Amino acid sequence: VLAKLFIPLWTKHHVDKTSVLLHYGIDFKASIPRAAIMSAQPAREKIVIPSARYEAQSRRVVIAFSDKGQVLLRLDRAYPFRVGLFGGGLADQVLLSVDQRDAFLAALGSPAASAPASHEMAQAPREAVPQPGSSESRDLPSSVPVDQSPEPATLAIRVEGLTRQYADFTAVDNLNLAIRRGEIYGFLGANGAGKTTTMKMLVGLLQPDAGRVWIAGHDMWREPLAAKAALGYVADRTLLYERLTGREFLAFLAQVRGIPQREANERIATLLDLLELTHQADRLCGTYSYGMKRKVALAGALLHQPAVLILDEPLNGLDPLSARRLKDLFAELAARDTAIFLSTHDLATAEAVCHRVGIIHQGRLLSEGSAQELRQAATAPDLETVFLNLVAEQQQEVAL
């Protein structure tokens, strides 16, 4: 109870050119794009308990510690917000209190009014497009409201409010992502951070408890065949038919994908050569090394020329030369408009190869952006330092 009384001391809101950054005690932190704010009006409501709360019926978040200096923000649509460790939901209104209301409203370009605006019922939410990475978002959780750009037509992967729980453990917590066509997106996190669980939900192997996934514009759970036809997937553990040769395995996948035999033979020959597997193609898969199995699995994922590649630790088990050639291949595929979503523990590789990276910890997206944006935001010399600092900050917040 005493902690609630000191919430004003831990509250700090900020308005910049593109965003409104809200930080309320230890229960709430979010960034709202200014373009998403339809109106900002004075308000006055009685506050009994000053802790942050989510009102599901009215679809709004209340982060006001006093009935004085209140402002009601109305958003253009409902966005996902995280309140506390496990609360929150979709909201298109935020009620907050500030010390200098007139200055706050002026910074938003709204005229200050002495009379409070009447509280209206929230509108039904419309589909939101996840926000691309920003150097302003380094300390913001995955509850950050999502921007309207890029347009859905330019997105290869779109994730909204993705959540997965196991008993009382939340493996993935309200995750929002937007990956463009032709973009290489690195997904970084420690063991157990939620990377593999996320990827299994992206490819339809694991059904989320909440949220939606679109692959090349197709909803994974409403249009599973179209969504899966648009993606190639390499799991963290390679599973091959060990009594088939590498060439036979790829031919089998081609039949499953409905690729005509002549075209399949040409693609298989090209991929085997590209991945330096031609001389081993007629050996049984059971005799392959771990690295060779990974390359065969990648060839299988590329066989149908997917618009989206989802790769779980694709460089594991590869020798330096093979890893280098694979990185070059990723760059070539991206140049042809293929979106690549990959997880990796190799932060140097992520920094060198990926256009953007997202850092996940305990199921929550801590930050995303280009390596340069993240370094600048954290004033860190490299991505490894950014990662370690963000994880340390999150652990300190949980301890508080």
XYZ file of C-alpha atoms in Angstrom:
400
model
C 0.000 0.000 0.000
C 2.819 2.416 0.853
C 4.292 1.846 -2.611
C 1.088 3.185 -4.171
C 1.532 6.486 -2.310
C 4.903 7.056 -3.967
C 3.672 6.466 -7.522
C 3.854 10.219 -8.345
C 7.593 10.098 -7.615
C 8.048 7.312 -10.173
C 5.847 8.886 -12.835
C 7.312 10.689 -15.818
C 5.577 11.485 -19.096
C 7.297 13.019 -22.090
C 6.193 14.429 -25.446
C 8.570 14.532 -28.408
C 8.078 15.117 -32.128
C 6.783 11.636 -32.890
C 5.617 10.028 -29.653
C 4.112 10.457 -26.224
C 6.136 8.411 -23.742
C 4.180 7.397 -20.630
C 5.804 5.993 -17.490
C 3.567 5.465 -14.463
C 5.080 3.913 -11.369
C 6.284 0.359 -11.829
C 2.995 -0.806 -13.369
C 2.888 0.923 -16.723
C 5.234 2.027 -19.471
C 4.289 2.669 -23.113
C 4.899 4.856 -26.138
C 2.000 6.214 -28.198
C 2.696 7.597 -31.686
C 1.389 11.148 -31.887
C -0.310 10.310 -35.168
C -2.479 7.807 -33.269
C -3.854 10.451 -30.863
C -7.164 11.755 -32.203
C -7.795 14.158 -29.330
C -6.390 15.240 -25.956
C -8.865 16.891 -23.594
C -8.957 17.986 -19.950
C -10.838 15.615 -17.663
C -11.712 15.284 -13.997
C -12.604 11.950 -12.424
C -12.382 10.819 -8.842
C -9.392 8.570 -8.188
C -9.780 6.185 -5.250
C -6.813 3.890 -5.854
C -3.837 5.505 -7.635
C -2.435 2.299 -9.143
C -2.571 1.819 -12.919
C -5.571 -0.160 -14.109
C -7.177 -1.426 -17.300
C -10.944 -1.045 -17.709
C -12.032 -3.787 -20.084
C -15.654 -2.665 -20.508
C -14.729 0.859 -21.615
C -11.479 -0.243 -23.244
C -9.302 2.334 -21.550
C -6.219 2.583 -19.358
C -6.224 4.773 -16.240
C -2.852 6.039 -15.010
C -3.977 8.994 -12.917
C -2.914 9.444 -9.286
C -5.131 12.486 -8.688
C -8.331 14.094 -9.966
C -6.294 17.220 -10.708
C -4.448 17.832 -13.966
C -6.159 14.960 -15.761
C -5.989 14.522 -19.533
C -8.016 12.064 -21.592
C -6.272 10.798 -24.729
C -8.507 9.306 -27.411
C -6.728 7.087 -29.934
C -7.667 6.335 -33.525
C -8.188 2.666 -32.708
C -7.732 0.157 -29.901
C -4.144 -0.867 -29.174
C -2.724 -3.510 -26.817
C -1.390 -2.172 -23.496
C 0.321 -3.996 -20.664
C -0.659 -2.937 -17.120
C 1.348 -4.501 -14.320
C 2.914 -7.904 -14.834
C -0.114 -9.767 -16.177
C -2.940 -7.265 -16.748
C -3.978 -5.084 -19.641
C -5.661 -5.458 -22.999
C -6.929 -3.452 -25.959
C -7.708 0.205 -25.243
C -8.447 3.282 -27.318
C -8.441 5.758 -24.420
C -5.859 6.684 -21.779
C -6.684 8.783 -18.722
C -3.602 10.293 -17.106
C -2.721 13.145 -14.776
C 0.113 15.634 -15.225
C 1.497 18.463 -13.114
C 1.305 21.057 -15.913
C -1.752 20.155 -17.933
C -1.842 23.271 -20.118
C 1.786 22.807 -21.138
C 1.166 19.109 -21.836
C -1.848 19.892 -24.025
C 0.048 22.656 -25.815
C 2.881 20.232 -26.569
C 0.317 17.951 -28.203
C -1.107 20.848 -30.193
C -4.430 20.717 -28.312
C -6.010 23.849 -26.818
C -6.243 23.754 -23.022
C -9.805 23.831 -21.716
C -10.969 24.416 -18.195
C -13.993 22.102 -18.401
C -13.480 18.354 -18.554
C -14.601 16.472 -21.613
C -17.429 13.999 -21.161
C -16.321 10.385 -21.096
C -17.568 8.450 -24.119
C -17.741 4.743 -24.594
C -14.797 3.361 -26.529
C -15.325 2.314 -30.106
C -14.816 -1.245 -31.253
C -11.173 -1.887 -32.117
C -9.903 -2.060 -35.649
C -6.965 -4.156 -36.737
C -3.655 -2.550 -35.831
C -0.391 -2.812 -37.741
C 2.643 -3.396 -35.488
C 5.105 -0.540 -35.127
C 8.467 -0.764 -36.866
C 11.629 -0.417 -34.777
C 12.488 2.948 -33.327
C 15.455 4.278 -31.453
C 12.976 5.746 -28.942
C 11.712 2.324 -27.827
C 14.714 0.792 -26.099
C 13.090 0.542 -22.660
C 9.516 -0.104 -23.726
C 7.743 -3.453 -23.403
C 5.773 -5.249 -26.056
C 2.665 -3.363 -24.954
C 3.803 -0.354 -26.957
C 0.895 0.785 -29.161
C 1.563 0.040 -32.790
C 1.826 2.587 -35.563
C -0.165 2.576 -38.791
C 2.862 2.322 -41.018
C 4.013 0.394 -42.931
C 0.828 -0.496 -44.758
C -0.302 -4.139 -44.404
C 0.337 -4.776 -48.109
C 4.072 -4.238 -47.577
C 4.260 -6.655 -44.650
C 5.480 -10.216 -44.966
C 4.936 -11.072 -41.292
C 2.484 -9.345 -39.023
C 1.954 -10.305 -35.380
C -0.604 -8.738 -33.066
C -0.945 -9.438 -29.336
C 0.613 -12.917 -29.575
C 0.477 -14.719 -26.218
C 1.200 -18.278 -25.097
C 1.030 -19.657 -21.559
C 1.969 -22.995 -20.014
C 0.089 -23.413 -16.707
C 1.195 -20.368 -14.680
C 4.189 -19.582 -16.939
C 3.858 -17.036 -19.756
C 6.263 -18.018 -22.524
C 5.259 -15.231 -24.937
C 3.563 -12.110 -23.616
C 1.500 -9.824 -25.884
C 4.014 -9.757 -28.738
C 3.623 -7.335 -31.659
C 5.825 -7.504 -34.758
C 5.878 -6.179 -38.322
C 8.463 -7.491 -40.804
C 8.542 -6.062 -44.300
C 9.148 -7.900 -47.544
C 12.858 -8.018 -48.331
C 13.809 -7.494 -44.681
C 16.114 -9.669 -42.560
C 14.861 -9.529 -38.970
C 16.962 -10.972 -36.160
C 15.184 -12.313 -33.086
C 17.528 -12.202 -30.108
C 17.156 -13.571 -26.615
C 18.666 -15.857 -24.019
C 17.670 -19.509 -23.673
C 14.068 -19.676 -22.500
C 13.282 -16.133 -23.612
C 10.419 -17.279 -25.868
C 12.075 -17.340 -29.289
C 11.253 -20.915 -30.298
C 7.727 -20.721 -28.883
C 7.148 -17.579 -30.941
C 8.449 -19.198 -34.109
C 6.289 -22.285 -33.642
C 3.251 -20.028 -33.398
C 4.343 -18.106 -36.496
C 4.442 -21.286 -38.593
C 1.254 -22.808 -37.182
C 2.791 -25.613 -35.126
C 1.583 -24.141 -31.838
C -1.721 -22.368 -31.337
C -1.531 -19.105 -29.351
C -3.724 -18.427 -26.330
C -4.322 -14.936 -27.707
C -3.306 -12.833 -30.683
C -3.087 -13.281 -34.438
C -0.415 -13.995 -37.048
C -0.421 -13.059 -40.723
C 2.067 -14.559 -43.214
C 2.173 -12.746 -46.573
C -1.241 -11.311 -45.748
C -2.825 -14.660 -44.782
C -4.116 -15.301 -41.268
C -2.283 -18.367 -39.973
C -5.328 -19.786 -38.182
C -8.063 -18.723 -40.601
C -6.166 -19.429 -43.839
C -3.594 -22.032 -42.749
C -2.973 -23.574 -46.157
C -2.330 -20.245 -47.885
C -0.178 -18.991 -44.999
C 1.949 -22.147 -44.848
C 2.339 -22.214 -48.627
C 3.967 -18.790 -48.386
C 6.615 -19.743 -45.843
C 9.673 -21.926 -45.451
C 10.675 -23.090 -41.978
C 13.807 -24.575 -40.460
C 13.321 -25.709 -36.862
C 15.957 -25.634 -34.144
C 16.106 -29.441 -34.294
C 16.512 -30.850 -37.777
C 14.205 -33.757 -38.578
C 14.932 -35.666 -41.796
C 13.880 -39.072 -43.084
C 17.143 -40.834 -42.334
C 16.473 -43.739 -44.741
C 16.106 -41.362 -47.685
C 19.039 -39.759 -49.437
C 19.272 -35.998 -49.415
C 18.093 -35.839 -53.019
C 15.168 -38.194 -52.329
C 14.153 -36.164 -49.298
C 14.026 -32.966 -51.345
C 12.112 -34.720 -54.130
C 9.580 -35.891 -51.557
C 9.120 -32.321 -50.289
C 8.690 -31.115 -53.864
C 5.856 -33.608 -54.361
C 4.195 -32.470 -51.131
C 4.424 -28.865 -52.353
C 2.973 -29.804 -55.738
C 6.008 -28.674 -57.728
C 6.149 -30.217 -61.245
C 8.861 -32.878 -61.479
C 11.030 -31.195 -64.107
C 10.954 -27.890 -62.261
C 11.592 -29.678 -58.973
C 14.661 -31.468 -60.378
C 16.083 -28.157 -61.584
C 15.506 -26.448 -58.238
C 16.953 -29.382 -56.287
C 20.107 -29.391 -58.417
C 20.502 -25.621 -57.964
C 20.046 -25.762 -54.190
C 22.361 -28.733 -53.734
C 25.054 -26.867 -55.632
C 24.401 -23.613 -53.789
C 24.677 -25.286 -50.393
C 27.632 -27.500 -51.421
C 25.679 -30.724 -51.031
C 25.906 -32.112 -54.559
C 28.560 -34.704 -53.773
C 26.686 -35.936 -50.693
C 23.184 -35.759 -52.181
C 22.916 -39.489 -52.826
C 23.998 -40.557 -49.353
C 21.408 -41.486 -46.721
C 20.391 -38.571 -44.506
C 21.164 -40.718 -41.473
C 24.870 -40.565 -42.351
C 25.015 -36.759 -42.531
C 26.759 -34.570 -40.007
C 24.705 -32.083 -38.002
C 25.804 -29.230 -40.252
C 24.883 -31.140 -43.418
C 21.451 -31.953 -42.021
C 20.910 -28.255 -41.329
C 21.780 -27.417 -44.930
C 19.431 -30.078 -46.316
C 16.650 -28.703 -44.118
C 17.347 -25.210 -45.437
C 17.245 -26.509 -49.021
C 13.849 -28.000 -48.247
C 12.606 -24.686 -46.877
C 13.788 -22.864 -50.016
C 12.488 -25.435 -52.492
C 9.122 -23.789 -53.181
C 10.625 -20.276 -53.290
C 8.646 -18.928 -50.323
C 7.927 -15.255 -49.675
C 8.840 -15.733 -46.008
C 11.643 -17.715 -44.367
C 11.475 -18.487 -40.645
C 14.740 -19.918 -39.375
C 15.489 -21.042 -35.833
C 19.247 -20.787 -35.232
C 20.101 -21.442 -38.916
C 23.869 -21.090 -38.453
C 24.181 -23.651 -35.657
C 26.585 -26.467 -36.511
C 27.988 -24.828 -39.653
C 31.678 -24.344 -40.282
C 32.841 -20.718 -40.816
C 32.940 -21.028 -44.620
C 29.427 -22.489 -44.836
C 28.141 -19.868 -42.405
C 29.652 -17.107 -44.546
C 28.036 -18.467 -47.696
C 24.706 -18.778 -45.929
C 24.857 -15.136 -44.849
C 25.514 -14.155 -48.447
C 22.542 -16.270 -49.502
C 20.311 -14.465 -47.000
C 21.365 -11.122 -48.476
C 20.598 -12.356 -52.009
C 17.169 -13.657 -50.972
C 16.314 -10.382 -49.230
C 17.316 -8.493 -52.371
C 14.713 -10.579 -54.210
C 12.018 -9.456 -51.734
C 12.090 -12.520 -49.458
C 11.476 -11.708 -45.788
C 13.750 -13.605 -43.395
C 12.933 -13.979 -39.700
C 15.758 -15.688 -37.868
C 16.746 -16.335 -34.291
C 20.370 -16.430 -33.285
C 22.660 -16.289 -30.265
C 25.425 -14.831 -32.419
C 25.035 -11.103 -31.797
C 27.890 -10.203 -34.155
C 26.122 -12.053 -36.966
C 22.841 -10.320 -36.161
C 24.552 -6.940 -36.238
C 26.231 -7.664 -39.569
C 23.375 -9.393 -41.409
C 20.040 -8.131 -40.086
C 18.288 -4.956 -41.147
C 16.503 -4.874 -37.808
C 16.624 -6.880 -34.609
C 14.161 -7.471 -31.795
C 15.313 -8.324 -28.288
C 12.991 -10.609 -26.323
C 13.300 -11.418 -22.620
C 10.920 -13.527 -20.551
C 8.423 -13.502 -23.394
C 8.314 -9.712 -23.800
C 9.807 -7.654 -26.604
C 12.130 -5.184 -24.877
C 13.218 -3.229 -27.938
C 13.598 -3.393 -31.696
C 15.289 -1.402 -34.433
C 18.412 -1.421 -36.522
C 21.671 -2.229 -34.754
C 22.724 1.397 -35.181
C 19.467 2.716 -33.695
C 19.750 0.427 -30.691
C 23.388 1.342 -30.113
C 22.606 5.044 -30.266
C 19.582 4.762 -27.991
C 21.578 2.815 -25.400
C 24.841 4.730 -25.979
C 26.500 1.350 -26.331
C 29.454 0.361 -28.550
C 27.910 -2.848 -29.898
C 24.761 -4.945 -29.963
C 26.048 -7.288 -27.264
C 26.251 -4.404 -24.798
C 22.768 -3.218 -25.796
C 21.395 -6.708 -25.200
C 23.072 -7.146 -21.817
C 21.989 -3.689 -20.620
C 18.360 -4.194 -21.645
C 18.138 -7.583 -19.945
C 19.748 -6.173 -16.792
C 17.286 -3.252 -16.735
C 14.342 -5.595 -17.127
C 15.552 -7.804 -14.305
C 15.891 -4.743 -12.057
C 12.325 -3.660 -12.868
C 10.991 -7.109 -12.014
C 12.932 -7.013 -8.728
C 11.325 -3.676 -7.842
